[in-house]
Short mmCIF file of C-alpha atoms in Angstrom, two decimals:
data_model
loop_
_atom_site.label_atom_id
_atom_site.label_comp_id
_atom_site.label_asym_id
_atom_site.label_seq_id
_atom_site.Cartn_x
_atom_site.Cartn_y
_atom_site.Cartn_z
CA UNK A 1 101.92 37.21 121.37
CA UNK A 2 103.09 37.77 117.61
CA UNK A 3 99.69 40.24 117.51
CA UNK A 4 101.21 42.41 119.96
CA UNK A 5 104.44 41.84 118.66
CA UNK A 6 103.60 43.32 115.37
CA UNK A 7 101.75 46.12 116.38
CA UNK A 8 104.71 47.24 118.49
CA UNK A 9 106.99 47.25 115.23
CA UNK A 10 104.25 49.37 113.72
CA UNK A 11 104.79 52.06 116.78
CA UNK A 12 100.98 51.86 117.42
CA UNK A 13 99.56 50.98 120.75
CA UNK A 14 99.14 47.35 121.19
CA UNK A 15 95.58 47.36 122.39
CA UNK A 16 93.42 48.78 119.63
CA UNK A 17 96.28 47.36 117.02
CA UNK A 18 95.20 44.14 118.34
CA UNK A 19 91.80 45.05 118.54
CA UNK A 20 91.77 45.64 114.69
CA UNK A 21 93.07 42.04 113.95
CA UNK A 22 90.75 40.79 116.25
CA UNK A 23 87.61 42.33 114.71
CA UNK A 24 88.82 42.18 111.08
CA UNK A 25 90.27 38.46 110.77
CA UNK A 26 88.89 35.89 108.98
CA UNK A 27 89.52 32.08 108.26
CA UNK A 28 87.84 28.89 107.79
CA UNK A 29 85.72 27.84 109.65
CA UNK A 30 85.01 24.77 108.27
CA UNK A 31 84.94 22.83 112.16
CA UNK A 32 82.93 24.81 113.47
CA UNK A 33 80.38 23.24 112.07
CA UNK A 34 81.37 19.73 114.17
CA UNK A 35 81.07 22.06 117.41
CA UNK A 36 77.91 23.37 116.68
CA UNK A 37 76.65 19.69 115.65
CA UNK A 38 78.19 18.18 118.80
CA UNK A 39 77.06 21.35 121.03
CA UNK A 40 73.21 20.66 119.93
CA UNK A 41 73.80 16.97 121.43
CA UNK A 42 74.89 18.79 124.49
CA UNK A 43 71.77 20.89 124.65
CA UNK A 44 69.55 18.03 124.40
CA UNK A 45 71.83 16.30 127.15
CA UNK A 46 71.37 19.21 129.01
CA UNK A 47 67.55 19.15 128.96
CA UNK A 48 67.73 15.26 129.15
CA UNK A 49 67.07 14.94 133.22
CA UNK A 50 64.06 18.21 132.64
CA UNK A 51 62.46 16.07 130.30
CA UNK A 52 62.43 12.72 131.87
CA UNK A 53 61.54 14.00 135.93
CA UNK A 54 58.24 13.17 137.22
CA UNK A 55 57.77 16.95 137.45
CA UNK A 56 59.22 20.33 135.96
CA UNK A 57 60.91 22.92 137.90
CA UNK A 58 57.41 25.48 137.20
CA UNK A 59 55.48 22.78 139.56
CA UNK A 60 57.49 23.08 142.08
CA UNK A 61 59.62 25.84 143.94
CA UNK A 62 61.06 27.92 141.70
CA UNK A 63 62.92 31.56 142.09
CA UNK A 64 64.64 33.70 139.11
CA UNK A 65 67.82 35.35 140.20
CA UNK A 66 65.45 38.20 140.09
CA UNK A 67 62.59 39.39 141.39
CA UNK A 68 61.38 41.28 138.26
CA UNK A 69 61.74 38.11 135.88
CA UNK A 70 58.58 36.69 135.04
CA UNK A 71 58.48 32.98 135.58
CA UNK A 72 56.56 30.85 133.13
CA UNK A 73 53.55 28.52 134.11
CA UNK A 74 53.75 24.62 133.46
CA UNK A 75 53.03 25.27 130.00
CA UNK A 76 55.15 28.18 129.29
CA UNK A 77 58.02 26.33 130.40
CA UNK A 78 57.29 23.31 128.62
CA UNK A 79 57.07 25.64 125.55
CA UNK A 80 60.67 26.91 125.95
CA UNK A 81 61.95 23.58 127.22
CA UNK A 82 61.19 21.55 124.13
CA UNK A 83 62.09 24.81 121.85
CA UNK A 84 65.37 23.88 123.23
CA UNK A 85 65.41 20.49 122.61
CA UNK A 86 63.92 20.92 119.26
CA UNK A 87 66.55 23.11 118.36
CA UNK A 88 69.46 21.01 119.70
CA UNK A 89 68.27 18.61 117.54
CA UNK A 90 68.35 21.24 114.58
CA UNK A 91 71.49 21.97 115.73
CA UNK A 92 72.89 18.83 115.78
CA UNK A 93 71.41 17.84 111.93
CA UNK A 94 72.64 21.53 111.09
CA UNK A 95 69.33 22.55 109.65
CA UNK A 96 68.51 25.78 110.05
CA UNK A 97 71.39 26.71 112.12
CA UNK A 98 71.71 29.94 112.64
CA UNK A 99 68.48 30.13 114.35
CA UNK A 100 68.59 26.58 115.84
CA UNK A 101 71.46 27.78 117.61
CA UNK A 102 69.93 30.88 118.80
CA UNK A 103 66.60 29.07 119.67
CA UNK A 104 69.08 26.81 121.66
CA UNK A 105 71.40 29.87 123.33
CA UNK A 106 67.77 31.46 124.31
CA UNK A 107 65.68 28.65 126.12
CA UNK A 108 68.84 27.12 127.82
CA UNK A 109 69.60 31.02 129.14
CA UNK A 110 65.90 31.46 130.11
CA UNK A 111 65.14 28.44 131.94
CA UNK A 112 68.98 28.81 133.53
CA UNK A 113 67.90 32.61 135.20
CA UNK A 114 64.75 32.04 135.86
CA UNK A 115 65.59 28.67 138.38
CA UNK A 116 68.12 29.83 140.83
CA UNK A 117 68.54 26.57 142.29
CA UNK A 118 69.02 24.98 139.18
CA UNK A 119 72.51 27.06 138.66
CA UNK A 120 75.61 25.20 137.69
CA UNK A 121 78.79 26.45 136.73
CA UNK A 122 78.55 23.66 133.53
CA UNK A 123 75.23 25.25 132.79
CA UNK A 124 76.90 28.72 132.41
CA UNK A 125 79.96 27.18 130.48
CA UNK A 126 77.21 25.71 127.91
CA UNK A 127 75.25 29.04 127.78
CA UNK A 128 78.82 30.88 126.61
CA UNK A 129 79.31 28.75 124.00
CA UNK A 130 75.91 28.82 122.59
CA UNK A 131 76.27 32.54 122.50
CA UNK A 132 79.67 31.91 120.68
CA UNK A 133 77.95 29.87 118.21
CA UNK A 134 74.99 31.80 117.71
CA UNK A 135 77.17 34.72 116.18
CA UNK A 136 79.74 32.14 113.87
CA UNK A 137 78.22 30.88 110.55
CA UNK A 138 78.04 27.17 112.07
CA UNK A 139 75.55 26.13 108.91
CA UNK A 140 78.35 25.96 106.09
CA UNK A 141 79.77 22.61 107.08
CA UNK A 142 78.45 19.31 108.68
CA UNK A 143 74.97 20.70 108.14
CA UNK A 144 71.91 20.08 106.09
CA UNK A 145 72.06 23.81 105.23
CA UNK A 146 75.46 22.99 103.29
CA UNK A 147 73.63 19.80 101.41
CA UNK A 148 70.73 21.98 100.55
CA UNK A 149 72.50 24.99 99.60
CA UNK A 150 74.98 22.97 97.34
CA UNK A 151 71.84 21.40 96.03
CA UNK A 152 70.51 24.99 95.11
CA UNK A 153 73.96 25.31 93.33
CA UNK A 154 74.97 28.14 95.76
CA UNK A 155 77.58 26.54 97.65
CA UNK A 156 78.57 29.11 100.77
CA UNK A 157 81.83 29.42 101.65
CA UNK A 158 83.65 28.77 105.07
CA UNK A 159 85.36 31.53 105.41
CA UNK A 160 83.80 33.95 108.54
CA UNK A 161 84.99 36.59 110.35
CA UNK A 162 86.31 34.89 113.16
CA UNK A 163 86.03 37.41 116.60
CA UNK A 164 83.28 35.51 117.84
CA UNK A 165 85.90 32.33 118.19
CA UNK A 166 88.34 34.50 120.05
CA UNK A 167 85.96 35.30 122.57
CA UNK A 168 85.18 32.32 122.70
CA UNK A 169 88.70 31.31 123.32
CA UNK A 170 89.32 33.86 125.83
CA UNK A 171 85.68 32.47 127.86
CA UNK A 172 87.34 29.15 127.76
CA UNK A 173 90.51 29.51 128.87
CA UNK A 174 89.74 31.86 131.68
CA UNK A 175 87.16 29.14 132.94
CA UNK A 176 90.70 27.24 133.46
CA UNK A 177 92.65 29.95 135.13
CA UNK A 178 89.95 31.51 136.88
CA UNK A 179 89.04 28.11 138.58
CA UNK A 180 92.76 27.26 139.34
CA UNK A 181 93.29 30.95 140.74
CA UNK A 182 90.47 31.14 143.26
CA UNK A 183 91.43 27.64 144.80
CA UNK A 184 95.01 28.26 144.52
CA UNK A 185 94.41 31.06 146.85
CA UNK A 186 92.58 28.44 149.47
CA UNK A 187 94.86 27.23 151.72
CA UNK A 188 92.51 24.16 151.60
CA UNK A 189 92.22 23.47 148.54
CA UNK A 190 96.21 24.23 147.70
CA UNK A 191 97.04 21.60 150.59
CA UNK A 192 94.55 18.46 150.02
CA UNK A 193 91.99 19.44 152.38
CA UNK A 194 88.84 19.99 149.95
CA UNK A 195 89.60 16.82 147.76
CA UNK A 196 90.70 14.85 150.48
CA UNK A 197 86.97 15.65 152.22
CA UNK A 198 84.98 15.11 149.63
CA UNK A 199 86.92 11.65 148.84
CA UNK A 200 86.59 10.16 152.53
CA UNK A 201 82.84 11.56 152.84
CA UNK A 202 82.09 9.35 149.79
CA UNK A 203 84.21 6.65 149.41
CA UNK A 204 80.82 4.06 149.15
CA UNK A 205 81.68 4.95 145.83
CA UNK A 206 85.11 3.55 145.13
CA UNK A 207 84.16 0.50 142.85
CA UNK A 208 84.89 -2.62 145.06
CA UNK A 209 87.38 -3.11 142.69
CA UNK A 210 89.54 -1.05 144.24
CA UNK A 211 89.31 -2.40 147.17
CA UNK A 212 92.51 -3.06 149.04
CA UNK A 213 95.90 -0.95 148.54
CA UNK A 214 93.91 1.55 146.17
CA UNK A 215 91.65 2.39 148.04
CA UNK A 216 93.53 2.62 151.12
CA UNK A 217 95.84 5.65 148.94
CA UNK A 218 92.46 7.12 147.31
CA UNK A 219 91.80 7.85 150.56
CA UNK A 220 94.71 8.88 152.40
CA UNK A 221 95.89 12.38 153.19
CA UNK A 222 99.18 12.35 151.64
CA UNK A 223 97.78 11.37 148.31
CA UNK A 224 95.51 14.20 148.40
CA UNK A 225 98.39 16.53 149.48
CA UNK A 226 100.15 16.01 146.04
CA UNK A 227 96.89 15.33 143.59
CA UNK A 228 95.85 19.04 144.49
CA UNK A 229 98.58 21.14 143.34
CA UNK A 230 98.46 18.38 140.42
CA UNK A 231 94.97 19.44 139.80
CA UNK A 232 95.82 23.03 140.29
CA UNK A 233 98.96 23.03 137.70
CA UNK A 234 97.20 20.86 135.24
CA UNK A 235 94.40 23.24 135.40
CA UNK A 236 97.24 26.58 134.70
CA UNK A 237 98.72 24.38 132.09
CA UNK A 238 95.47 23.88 130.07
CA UNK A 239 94.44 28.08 130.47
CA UNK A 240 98.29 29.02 129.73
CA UNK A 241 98.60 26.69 127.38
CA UNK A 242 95.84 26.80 125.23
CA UNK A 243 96.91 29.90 123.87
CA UNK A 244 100.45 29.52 122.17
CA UNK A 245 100.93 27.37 119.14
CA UNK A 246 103.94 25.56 120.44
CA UNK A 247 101.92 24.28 123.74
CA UNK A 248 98.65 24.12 121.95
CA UNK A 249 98.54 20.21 121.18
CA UNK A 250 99.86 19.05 124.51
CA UNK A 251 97.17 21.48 125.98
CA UNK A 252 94.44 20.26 124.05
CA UNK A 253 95.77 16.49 124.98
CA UNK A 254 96.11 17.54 128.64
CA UNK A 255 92.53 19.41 128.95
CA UNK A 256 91.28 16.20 126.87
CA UNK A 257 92.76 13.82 129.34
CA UNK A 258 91.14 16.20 132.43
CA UNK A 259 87.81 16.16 131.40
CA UNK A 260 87.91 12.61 131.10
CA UNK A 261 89.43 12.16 134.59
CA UNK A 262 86.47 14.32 135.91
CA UNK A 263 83.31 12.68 133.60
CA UNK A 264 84.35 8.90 135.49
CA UNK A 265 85.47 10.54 139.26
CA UNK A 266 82.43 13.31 139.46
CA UNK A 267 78.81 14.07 138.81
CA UNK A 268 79.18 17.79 136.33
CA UNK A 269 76.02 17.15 134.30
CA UNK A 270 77.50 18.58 130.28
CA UNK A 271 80.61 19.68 131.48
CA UNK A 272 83.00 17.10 130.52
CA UNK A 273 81.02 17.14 127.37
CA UNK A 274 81.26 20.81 126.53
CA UNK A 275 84.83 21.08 128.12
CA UNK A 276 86.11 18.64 124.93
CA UNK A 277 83.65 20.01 122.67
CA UNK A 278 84.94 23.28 123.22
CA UNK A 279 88.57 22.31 122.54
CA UNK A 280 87.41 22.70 118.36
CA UNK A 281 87.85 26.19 118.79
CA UNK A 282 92.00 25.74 119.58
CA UNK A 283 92.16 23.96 116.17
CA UNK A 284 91.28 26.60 114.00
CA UNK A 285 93.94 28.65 112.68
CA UNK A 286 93.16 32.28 113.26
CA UNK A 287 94.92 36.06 113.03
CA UNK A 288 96.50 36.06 116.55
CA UNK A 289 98.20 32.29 116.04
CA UNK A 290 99.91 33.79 113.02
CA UNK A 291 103.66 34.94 113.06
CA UNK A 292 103.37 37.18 109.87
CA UNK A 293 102.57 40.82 110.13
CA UNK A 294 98.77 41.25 109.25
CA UNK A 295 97.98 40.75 105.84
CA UNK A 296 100.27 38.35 104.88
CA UNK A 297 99.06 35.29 105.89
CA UNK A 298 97.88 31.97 103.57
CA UNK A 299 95.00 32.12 105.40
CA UNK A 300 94.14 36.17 104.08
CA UNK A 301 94.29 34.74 100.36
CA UNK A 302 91.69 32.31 100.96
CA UNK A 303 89.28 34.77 103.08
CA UNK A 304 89.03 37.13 100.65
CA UNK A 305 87.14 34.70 97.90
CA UNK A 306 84.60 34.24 100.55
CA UNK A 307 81.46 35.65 101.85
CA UNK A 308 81.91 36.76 105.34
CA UNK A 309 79.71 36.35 108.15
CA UNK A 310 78.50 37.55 110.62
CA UNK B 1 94.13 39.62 107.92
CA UNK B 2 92.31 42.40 105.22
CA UNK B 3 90.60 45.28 105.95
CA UNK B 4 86.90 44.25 105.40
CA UNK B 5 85.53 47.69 105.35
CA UNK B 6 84.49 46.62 101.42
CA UNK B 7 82.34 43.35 102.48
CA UNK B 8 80.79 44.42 105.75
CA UNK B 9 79.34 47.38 106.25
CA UNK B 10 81.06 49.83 108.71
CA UNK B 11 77.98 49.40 111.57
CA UNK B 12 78.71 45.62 111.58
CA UNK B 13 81.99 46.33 111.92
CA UNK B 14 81.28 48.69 115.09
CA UNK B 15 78.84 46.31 116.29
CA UNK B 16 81.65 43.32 116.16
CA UNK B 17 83.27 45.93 118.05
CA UNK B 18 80.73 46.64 120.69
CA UNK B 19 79.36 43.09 120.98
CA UNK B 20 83.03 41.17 121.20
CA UNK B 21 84.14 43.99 123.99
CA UNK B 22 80.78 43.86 125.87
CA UNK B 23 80.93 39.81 125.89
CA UNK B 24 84.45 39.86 127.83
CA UNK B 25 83.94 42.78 129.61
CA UNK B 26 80.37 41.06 130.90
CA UNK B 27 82.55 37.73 131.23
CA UNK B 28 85.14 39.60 133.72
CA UNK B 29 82.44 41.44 135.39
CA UNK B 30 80.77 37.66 136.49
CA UNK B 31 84.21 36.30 137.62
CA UNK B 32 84.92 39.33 139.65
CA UNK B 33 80.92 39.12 141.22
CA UNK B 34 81.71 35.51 141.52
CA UNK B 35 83.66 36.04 144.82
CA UNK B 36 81.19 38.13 146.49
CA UNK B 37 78.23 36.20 144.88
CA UNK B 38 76.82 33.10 147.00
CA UNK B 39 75.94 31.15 144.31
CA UNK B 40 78.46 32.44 142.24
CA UNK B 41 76.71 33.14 139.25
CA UNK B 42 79.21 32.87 135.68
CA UNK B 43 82.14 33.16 138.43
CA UNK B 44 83.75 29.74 137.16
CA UNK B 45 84.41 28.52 141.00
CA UNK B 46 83.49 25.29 140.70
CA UNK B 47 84.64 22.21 143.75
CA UNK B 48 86.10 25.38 145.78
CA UNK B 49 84.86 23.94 149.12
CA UNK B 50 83.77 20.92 151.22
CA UNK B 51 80.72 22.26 152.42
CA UNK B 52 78.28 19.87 154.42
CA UNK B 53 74.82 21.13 155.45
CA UNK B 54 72.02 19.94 157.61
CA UNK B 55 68.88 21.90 158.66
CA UNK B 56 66.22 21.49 161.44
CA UNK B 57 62.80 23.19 160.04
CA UNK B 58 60.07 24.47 162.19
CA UNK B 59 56.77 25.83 161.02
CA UNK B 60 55.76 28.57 163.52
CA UNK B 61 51.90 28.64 163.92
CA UNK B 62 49.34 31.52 164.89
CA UNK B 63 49.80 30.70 168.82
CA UNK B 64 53.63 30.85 168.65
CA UNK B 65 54.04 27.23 168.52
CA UNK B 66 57.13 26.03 166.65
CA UNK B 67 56.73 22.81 165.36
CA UNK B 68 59.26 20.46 163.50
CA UNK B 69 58.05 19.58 159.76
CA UNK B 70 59.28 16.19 160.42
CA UNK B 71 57.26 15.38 163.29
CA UNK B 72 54.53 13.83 161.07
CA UNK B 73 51.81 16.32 162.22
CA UNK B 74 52.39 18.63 159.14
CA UNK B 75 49.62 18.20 156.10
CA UNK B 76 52.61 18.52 153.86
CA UNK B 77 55.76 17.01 152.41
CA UNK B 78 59.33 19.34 152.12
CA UNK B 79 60.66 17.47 149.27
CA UNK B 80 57.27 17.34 147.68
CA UNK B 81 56.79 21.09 148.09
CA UNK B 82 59.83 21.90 147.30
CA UNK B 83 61.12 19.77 144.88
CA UNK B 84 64.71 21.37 143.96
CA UNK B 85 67.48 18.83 144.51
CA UNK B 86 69.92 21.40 146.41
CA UNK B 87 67.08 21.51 149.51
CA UNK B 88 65.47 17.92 149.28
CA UNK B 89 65.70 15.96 153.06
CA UNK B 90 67.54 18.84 153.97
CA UNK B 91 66.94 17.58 158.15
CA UNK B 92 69.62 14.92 156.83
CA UNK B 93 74.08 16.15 156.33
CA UNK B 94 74.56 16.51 152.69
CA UNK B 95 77.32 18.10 150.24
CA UNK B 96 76.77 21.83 149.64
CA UNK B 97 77.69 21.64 145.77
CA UNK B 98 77.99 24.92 145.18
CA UNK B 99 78.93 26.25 148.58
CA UNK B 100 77.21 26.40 151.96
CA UNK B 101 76.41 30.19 151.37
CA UNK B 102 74.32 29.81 148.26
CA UNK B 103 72.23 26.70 149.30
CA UNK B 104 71.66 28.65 152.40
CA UNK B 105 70.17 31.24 150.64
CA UNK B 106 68.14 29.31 148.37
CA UNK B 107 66.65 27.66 151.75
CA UNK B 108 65.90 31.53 152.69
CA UNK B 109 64.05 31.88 149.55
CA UNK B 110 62.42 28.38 150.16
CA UNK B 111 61.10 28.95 153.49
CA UNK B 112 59.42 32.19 151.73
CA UNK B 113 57.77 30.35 149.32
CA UNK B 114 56.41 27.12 151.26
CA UNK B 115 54.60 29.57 153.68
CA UNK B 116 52.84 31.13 151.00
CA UNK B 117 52.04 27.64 148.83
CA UNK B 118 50.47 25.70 152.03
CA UNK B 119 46.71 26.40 151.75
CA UNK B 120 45.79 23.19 153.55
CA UNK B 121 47.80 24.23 156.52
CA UNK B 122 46.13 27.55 157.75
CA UNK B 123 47.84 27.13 161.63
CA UNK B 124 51.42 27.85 160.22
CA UNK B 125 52.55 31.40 159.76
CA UNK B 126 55.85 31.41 158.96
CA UNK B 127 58.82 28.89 159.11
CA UNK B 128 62.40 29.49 161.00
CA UNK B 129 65.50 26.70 160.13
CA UNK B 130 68.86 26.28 162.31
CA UNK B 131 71.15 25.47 159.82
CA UNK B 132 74.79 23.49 160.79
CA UNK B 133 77.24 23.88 158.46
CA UNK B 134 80.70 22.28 158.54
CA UNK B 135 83.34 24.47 156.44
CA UNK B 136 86.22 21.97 155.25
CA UNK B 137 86.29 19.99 158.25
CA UNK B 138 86.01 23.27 160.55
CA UNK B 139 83.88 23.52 163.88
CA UNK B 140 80.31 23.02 163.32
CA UNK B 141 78.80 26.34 162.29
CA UNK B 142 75.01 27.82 163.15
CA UNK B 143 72.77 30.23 161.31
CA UNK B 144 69.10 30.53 162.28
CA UNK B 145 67.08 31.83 159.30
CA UNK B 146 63.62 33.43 159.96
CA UNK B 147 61.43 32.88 157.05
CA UNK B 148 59.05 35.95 155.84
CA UNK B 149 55.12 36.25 157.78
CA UNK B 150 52.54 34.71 155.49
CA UNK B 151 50.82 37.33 153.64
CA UNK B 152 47.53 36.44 154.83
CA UNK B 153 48.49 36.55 158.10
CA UNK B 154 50.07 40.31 158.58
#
């Protein structure tokens, strides 16, 4: 990484050299603003089958992940479910942003810890990403707050400090790699086994369509022999990837194309949504993409006429 | 990159600091619990296994009698009790989505609770489940679960 590579010129230890950038960069931020706007869709998605079931999780069995977590009555959680959904909807107009997004980060994390059944990896993905959010200035572009404050004559600018969107980066691609890893090191998984059983076990859901030849190789062994390691690589290629300038665009492309593939072949609730959602973040030009030694970057001269934030 | 010690305050700066290393080092933390975790909370596992489950539930009552909940002498429902979509018509094979070992131990938790939310049924004093699981096409698996003593009842 040209971070790393500069610090090492510099004769200082990489970590804290990197560190430094990390903590002390800043660029515009302009898109963030889209993520936050499409993220508070996503939260109201989220909500979406809470809102519309004959009953909520409080009237029924319910346990946190633990014991000591108090767990709200009917209309305690109806409280924090539609403060959620109000402030997707925030969110998503960009009104009152910061704490929208907050607002959002807090009910969705609440009502995820306090229903252990209700756990889903997508559910924690979202709940990162809100976090993310919650500490970027997301209200200086695509947002009411921008119309209002350029109405007020105080135009904010873009530019923020931009650590929250390499943790943010880091979260997302290690969803990647972490998921590849752990099945690449289950002989099932690695040879066709897993997919191959969950495709047989509910093939009633091929569309007739396919009915015939495709179906017959949907469901075969072999097929599912070479679509895992596919999976698996695609899956390295997107985490790898995601991080180096040169592979960025065919990684965003490839983790584009994935999330796609999963949203029509499986049931993940706001993951496919939040998986392309979250690919914003890779399109930002920040500190660590940059090739120049720190402090000479186009990007520096236009960060220091603005008004950082956090 | 500029040194921003002039815009931002040197505590905001150490709280970037402590907040940006905390996040990842709370993000690693979950992916290493992840493997040990059954419902591998934040451990970004997701499709890892072909789980399938199926459970036979008996309520126990005061006499030692173990009866089936499905044998339509019970004054209540499972799925209406219960309610959460990982344990409803769990007597019937279904997909463990997130692993066999975490919906097993939300039906641990279950049995627990249903014991303690039946006031109509005062006979019943605790309910036991076999549970068959089948581990990516392995052999059949059993674990017999023993659900807490109803409160009242100790």
């Amino acid at each position: 990484m040209s971070a790393v590579a500069a610090a090492a010129v510099r004769g200082r230890p990489a970590g804290p050299r990197l560190l430094d950038l990390v903590i002390d960069d800043r660029a515009d931020l302009r898109l963030i603003g889209l993520m936050r706007m499409l993220f508070g869709a996503i939260v109201i998605r989220h909500f979406w089958p809470t809102i519309t079931a004959d009953r909520l999780p409080a009237e029924r069995f319910i346990t946190p992940w633990w014991d000591w977590l108090p767990v709200p009555g009917v209309g305690g959680y109806e409280l924090v479910l539609w403060t959620g959904v109000v402030a997707g909807a925030l969110m998503s107009g960009g009104l009152a942003s910061r704490l929208a997004t907050v607002a959002a980060f807090g009910s969705v994390r609440y009502l995820l810890v306090i229903d252990l059944g209700g756990f889903a990896h997508n559910r924690a993905y979202l709940t990162w990403m809100l976090f993310g959010l919650a500490l970027l200035p997301t209200g200086r572009s695509f947002a009411l707050d921008a119309v209002v404050a350029r109405r007020r004559r105080r135009s904010p600018s873009t530019i923020g400090f931009t650590w929250p969107l390499v943790m943010l980066r880091v979260v997302a691609s290690t969803v990647y790699l972490t998921s590849a890893t752990t099945k690449l090191l289950n002989p099932d998984w690695v040879g066709g086994l897993v997919l191959w059983d969950r495709t047989v076990r509910t093939q009633y859901l091929i569309p007739s369509a396919f009915d015939g030849w495709i179906h017959d190789v949907l469901v075969s062994r072999w097929f599912h022999r070479v679509l895992s390691p596919a999976a698996l690589a695609t899956e390295f290629v997107i985490g790898i990837g995601l991080w180096f300038p040169r592979t960025r665009r065919f990684a965003i492309a490839t983790a584009f194309a994935f999330h796609l593939s999963i949203e029509i072949t499986a049931s993940v609730q706001t993951f496919s949504y939040s998986g392309i959602s979250a690919l914003i973040i890779w399109l930002i030009p920040i500190g660590i993409d940059r090739d120049q030694p720190a402090g000479r970057s186009s990007a520096v001269g236009r960060a220091s006429t603005g008004t950082p934030s956090p | 990159m500029v040194n921003d010690t002039s815009r931002r305050p040197a505590w905001r700066r150490r709280l970037a600091v402590v907040t940006f290393v905390s996040a990842l080092a709370l993000h690693a933390a979950f992916i290493v619990q992840g493997g040990s975790d059954p419902h591998k909370r934040f451990g970004f596992r997701p499709f890892n296994d072909s789980d399938e489950w199926q459970v036979e539930i008996v309520r126990v009552t005061a006499d030692g009698e173990s009866l089936p909940i499905t044998d339509g002498t019970w004054a209540y429902e499972w799925n209406e009790l219960v309610g959460a979509k990982k344990l409803l018509s769990p007597w019937r094979s279904h997909h463990a989505s997130g692993g066999a070992a975490g919906t097993i131990d939300l039906l641990d938790k279950a049995l627990d609770w249903v014991v303690e939310n039946i006031p109509d049924d005062p006979d019943t004093v605790r309910l036991d489940a076999t549970v068959t699981v089948v581990h990516n096409r392995d052999d059949p698996r059993v674990t017999m679960l023993r659900g807490a003593q109803r409160r009242a009842q100790r």
